[in-house]
Amino acid sequence: MSEHIIRVMVAKPGLDGHDRGARVLARCFRDAGFEVIYTGCHQTPEQIAAAAIQEDVDVVGLSCLSGAHRYLFPAVVEQLRQRGADDIDVVGGGIIPDQDFQFLYDAGLKALFTPGEKLDDIVEWFRQNVKKRD
Amino acid sequence: MVDKVKKIQSGDVRSASRLIRHIEDNVAEARSTMKDIFPLTGHSHVVGLTGPPGAGKSTLVDGLIDAFRKMGRTVGVIAVDPTSPFTGGAILGDRIRMQRHAEDPGVFVRSVATRGALGGLSRAVGDAIHIMDVMGKDVILVETVGTGQQEVDIMHYAHTVLVVLIPGMGDDIQAIKAGILEIASIFVINKAEREGSSKLRRELVTMLNMAPESAFPGGWRPPILKCDNAFEPSGFSQSVSDLALSINEHYEHLVSKSLIGNWSARKAATEFNEAIRCAILDPVLNDLMANGELDAMIGRLVNKETDPYTLAEEIATRYLKKMT
Amino acid sequence: MYFSKEVLESSSRMRQKWEDEVKKVIAKGPDQKPRWSTVSDLEIKRLYGPEDIQHMDFEQDIGYPGQFPFIRGNQPTGYRGKYWTFRMFSGMGNAKTTNERWHMLLREGQTGLSTAFDFPTLMGYDTDSPKARGECGKCGVAIDTLDDFMQLVDGIPMDQVTTSMTINPPATVLWAMYCAAAELKGIPLTKIGGTIQNDMLKEFIAQKTLMCPPDPSVKLVSDTVEFGAKHVPRWNTISISGYHIREAGATAVQELAFTLRDGMEYVEDVIRRKGLHVDAFAPRLSFFFNSHSDFFEEIAKLRAARRIWAKAMRDRYKSQDQRSWWMRFHTQTAGCSLTAQQPYNNVIRTATQALAAVLGGTQSLHTNSLDEVLCLPSDHAVQIALRTQQIIAEETGVANTIDPLAGSYFVESLTNELEEKAWEYIHKIDDMGGMVAAIEKGYPQLEIADAAYHFQKQIDAGEKIMVGINKYVSAEPSPIPLVEIDDTVEIEQIKSLEAVRRKRDDKAVKRSLEDIKNACKKGDNVMPHCIEAVKNFASVQEICDVYREVYGEYRDPGLY
Ligand SMILES: Nc1nc2c(ncn2[C@@H]2O[C@H](COP(=O)(O)OP(=O)(O)OP(=O)(O)O)[C@@H](O)[C@H]2O)c(=O)[nH]1
Ligand SMILES: [Mg+2]
């Protein structure tokens, strides 16, 4: 019997170390029955993309509170694409002003979550959007 | 199909990691791919690391990756972490310690969750080892928490087993699975800067002295290596490269004493056990689960209407006609 | 005994009657919720009375301002002599922009400066490092060399204004720049005053601005403490910070306990490593707390902090000098309590949090701007935040009398409870072998992670309320103008760094970096060598790379 378990990477790109949100999410995903690979803070987009492929995750969740999301989030998408892994979805969270949303969606992010989002809603998004792949 | 295998043989990480995923997820085609993979294996030196939670195993793996890469060897890592029995989810945290190697194309780190209680863990790990082997990784490091039988089983896949201990665990040597001590090729005293490291060493020496000579195949007496504080870069990297040399020495010992054959037999037996279980037990249980019989049977057991032995015999008779 | 027998007897009698009344009312209609607790989930009773504080010893537990245990404040005159310092944290883009903001703030009546650095500077990287891509000037000012620093302090009277610098792993370097800048302007080191945050323990615990492993990190901190004690007497060399611990999701008790235990760790390290007497440096230790939304919990926390520190200094470290017993602290209102939704509500949050800080007796205060949750604060938002403090000081009357909440059954009882729970943590960490050992075990990190997760679950379940998030949600966006740092800042900054590199004396740079390396290896104080190196225009990263090389690089252990 095949048993698909959602695998997620929670990653913190860039130099900011405010990992409260990332760690709360990692726990929340575990409690939702996902397998979570947490990278820790201070990762480069290259490191994140390489790790996501090695771990064959369904989604990479990025958290950034430093304001550098406009550079870092698209860079992760781009690194995945360069490595032939554009089927791995990238979502982002953190302090992201409304006016950056379109820019980030255009850059290939699949969803953006900002403070105040309910954990259950985030989990639900993953359940709805993660597709089984072959 | 063959295409997939070719890609893996050429070292393609995407195909390899996807295949491992499918094995974990129990996707049927994955098993048939493994049939093509199996004959190609036999290249890698498989090194298991086990020891109590928080002993510093992942930190050591991180150091060993460095040491083996400096020797010009490619490295695969399989890091096993427990699945939460309550939610079925897991946070796979070993990778964090090794993340600085993420971009090195000569290194492939894969985290694996223990998943269900039905076993299958050691099959997934065994297959992952085969896959990394066929990718051409020279050394494959397998990290598990040394607490359960499943983890002991996994160590049967390793040529060389490091048992990682830390000072100040009290009488915990006793508490560590006897099975693990038996399969140790090298003992590592980690966080050796801490109080109690000499005491731990003495205890290990005493334990080894008490063992009969037959416990040391080919005369290999497991060395006890101390590993300096991971927070002091120069001392730590020295300790780790000594450890890497000792690991190599052990492999040469296996080869020179023609012990690889014994090892292969032990591994084959474990693997075969797993495969049989997977081929027989899983479908039976799945079948019983799917038609609801399993629940009914458990209900009967709870009410003491029957006993597990009779019931199991009934199942065996039904599914394994030949045996009875 | 604090109350006469008669008072307690009559209280007990009247309490019985009141409880009966309560039962009757509840029978008709229950309370709005079954359990009432602080934002940290500390359960609060419906009512507090004399019996809750009857065991207090007036002399030992309360006393008078300027007297042990200093719960009522360090200063005998309270805020009458001087209000707290209005100190707004600021920094953005390059040194020039930040310098302009500083001049604006001084004109507006701010009484102290406070520097926010950008992430590359905070982490000890230069703007042109690959790790720094996209970060330059985003969350603070970018400083690479003394050249930038001279621009930063241009026109600032360094002998009159005190400056606080929020800088941790590279604290030796940035402080060396401040010292060098003063010397170049002809101001002796004895005349400058200010604070460097320089609290590495809380970085491991909470904020993850990491560079070297815990032990050598604390060594560098001790170097600055020693250097300050000998040469820069008006400088606070550590600002032992609970702020970030709280922002990472800690409870009030955890903030209190971990911060004070960090302080004790530094005291022990300086005594052990530098052989200084506690009173030679302890008076220059300062603290930095968060002021969160739960009004009384915060007031109690700040009062308890002063009492714990006084006891620890007097009894644990046998300090003789009262100035060592004083806990002097800066407070910042809680960034994590602000919401991007309905951002103008943040003005109200900040105001009540600031009021709590003042009633808790803070000596210095930063009030967050309403837009800080979204971006760097705009001039207008900063002005509102500053005015909030000025209104509290000048209009509300709360500064008229000292520690006005002392003697309140509730406040005293809550203060005691927080102190008691904090000591439990402190003793537990003692048993682990101190804070460095506890951090290596991941103990405080995981305690905080548990609390953060618990709080988030409570928010999701509606057990705790954040207005605009899980109650009184409004669909309408409330657009506010945002400040953005555009990418040309990064390009310009890299250009000017390259220019400095071209014109400086490379041999001198190399020599002074070599000196720092030797000092690190020998265990000597690095500060004099850092001052020399920055004067030769060695960059922040060049010096930090020396530390990384000698002491090793510490990566986030990623505990969850
Ligand atoms: N003091 C000291 N701490 C160490 C040393 N090696 C590792 N650690 C720390 O010990 C903790 C656990 O290290 P890991 O490498 O994650 O241990 P592990 O055995 O892989 O842990 P699990 O996978 O959770 O069982 C981390 O905080 C390390 O930083 C050492 O030599 N000395
Ligand atoms: Mg591990």
PDB file of N, CA and C and ligand atoms in Angstrom, chain B residues 54 56-59 79-81 93-95 97-98 143 145, ligand 2:
ATOM      1  N   GLY B  54      21.645  12.819  21.156  1.00  0.00           N
ATOM      2  CA  GLY B  54      22.436  13.970  21.570  1.00  0.00           C
ATOM      3  C   GLY B  54      23.897  13.672  21.846  1.00  0.00           C
ATOM      4  N   GLY B  56      26.208  13.532  19.855  1.00  0.00           N
ATOM      5  CA  GLY B  56      27.087  14.269  18.948  1.00  0.00           C
ATOM      6  C   GLY B  56      27.360  13.494  17.664  1.00  0.00           C
ATOM      7  N   LYS B  57      26.480  12.582  17.330  1.00  0.00           N
ATOM      8  CA  LYS B  57      26.688  11.758  16.141  1.00  0.00           C
ATOM      9  C   LYS B  57      26.692  12.606  14.874  1.00  0.00           C
ATOM     10  N   SER B  58      25.707  13.482  14.754  1.00  0.00           N
ATOM     11  CA  SER B  58      25.626  14.286  13.528  1.00  0.00           C
ATOM     12  C   SER B  58      26.821  15.225  13.419  1.00  0.00           C
ATOM     13  N   THR B  59      27.248  15.767  14.544  1.00  0.00           N
ATOM     14  CA  THR B  59      28.413  16.643  14.540  1.00  0.00           C
ATOM     15  C   THR B  59      29.633  15.859  14.056  1.00  0.00           C
ATOM     16  N   ALA B  79      20.692   9.765   7.323  1.00  0.00           N
ATOM     17  CA  ALA B  79      20.507  10.166   8.713  1.00  0.00           C
ATOM     18  C   ALA B  79      19.089   9.815   9.138  1.00  0.00           C
ATOM     19  N   VAL B  80      18.987   8.931  10.101  1.00  0.00           N
ATOM     20  CA  VAL B  80      17.668   8.440  10.504  1.00  0.00           C
ATOM     21  C   VAL B  80      17.225   9.141  11.784  1.00  0.00           C
ATOM     22  N   ASP B  81      16.029   9.646  11.775  1.00  0.00           N
ATOM     23  CA  ASP B  81      15.447  10.275  12.962  1.00  0.00           C
ATOM     24  C   ASP B  81      14.075   9.684  13.219  1.00  0.00           C
ATOM     25  N   GLY B  93      16.335  16.391  12.014  1.00  0.00           N
ATOM     26  CA  GLY B  93      17.220  17.492  12.416  1.00  0.00           C
ATOM     27  C   GLY B  93      18.691  17.241  12.198  1.00  0.00           C
ATOM     28  N   ASP B  94      19.062  16.035  11.804  1.00  0.00           N
ATOM     29  CA  ASP B  94      20.497  15.751  11.687  1.00  0.00           C
ATOM     30  C   ASP B  94      21.162  16.627  10.631  1.00  0.00           C
ATOM     31  N   ARG B  95      20.412  16.855   9.575  1.00  0.00           N
ATOM     32  CA  ARG B  95      20.960  17.574   8.439  1.00  0.00           C
ATOM     33  C   ARG B  95      21.522  18.948   8.811  1.00  0.00           C
ATOM     34  N   ARG B  97      23.334  19.943  11.073  1.00  0.00           N
ATOM     35  CA  ARG B  97      24.756  19.938  11.433  1.00  0.00           C
ATOM     36  C   ARG B  97      25.672  19.767  10.213  1.00  0.00           C
ATOM     37  N   MET B  98      25.091  19.274   9.110  1.00  0.00           N
ATOM     38  CA  MET B  98      25.937  18.942   7.947  1.00  0.00           C
ATOM     39  C   MET B  98      25.686  19.896   6.791  1.00  0.00           C
ATOM     40  N   GLU B 143      23.582   7.249  10.087  1.00  0.00           N
ATOM     41  CA  GLU B 143      23.430   7.643  11.483  1.00  0.00           C
ATOM     42  C   GLU B 143      22.061   7.224  12.008  1.00  0.00           C
ATOM     43  N   VAL B 145      19.805   6.634  15.937  1.00  0.00           N
ATOM     44  CA  VAL B 145      19.810   6.693  17.390  1.00  0.00           C
ATOM     45  C   VAL B 145      19.821   5.256  17.897  1.00  0.00           C
TER      46      VAL B 145
HETATM   47 MG    MG D   2      21.887  13.470  14.955  1.00  0.00          MG
END
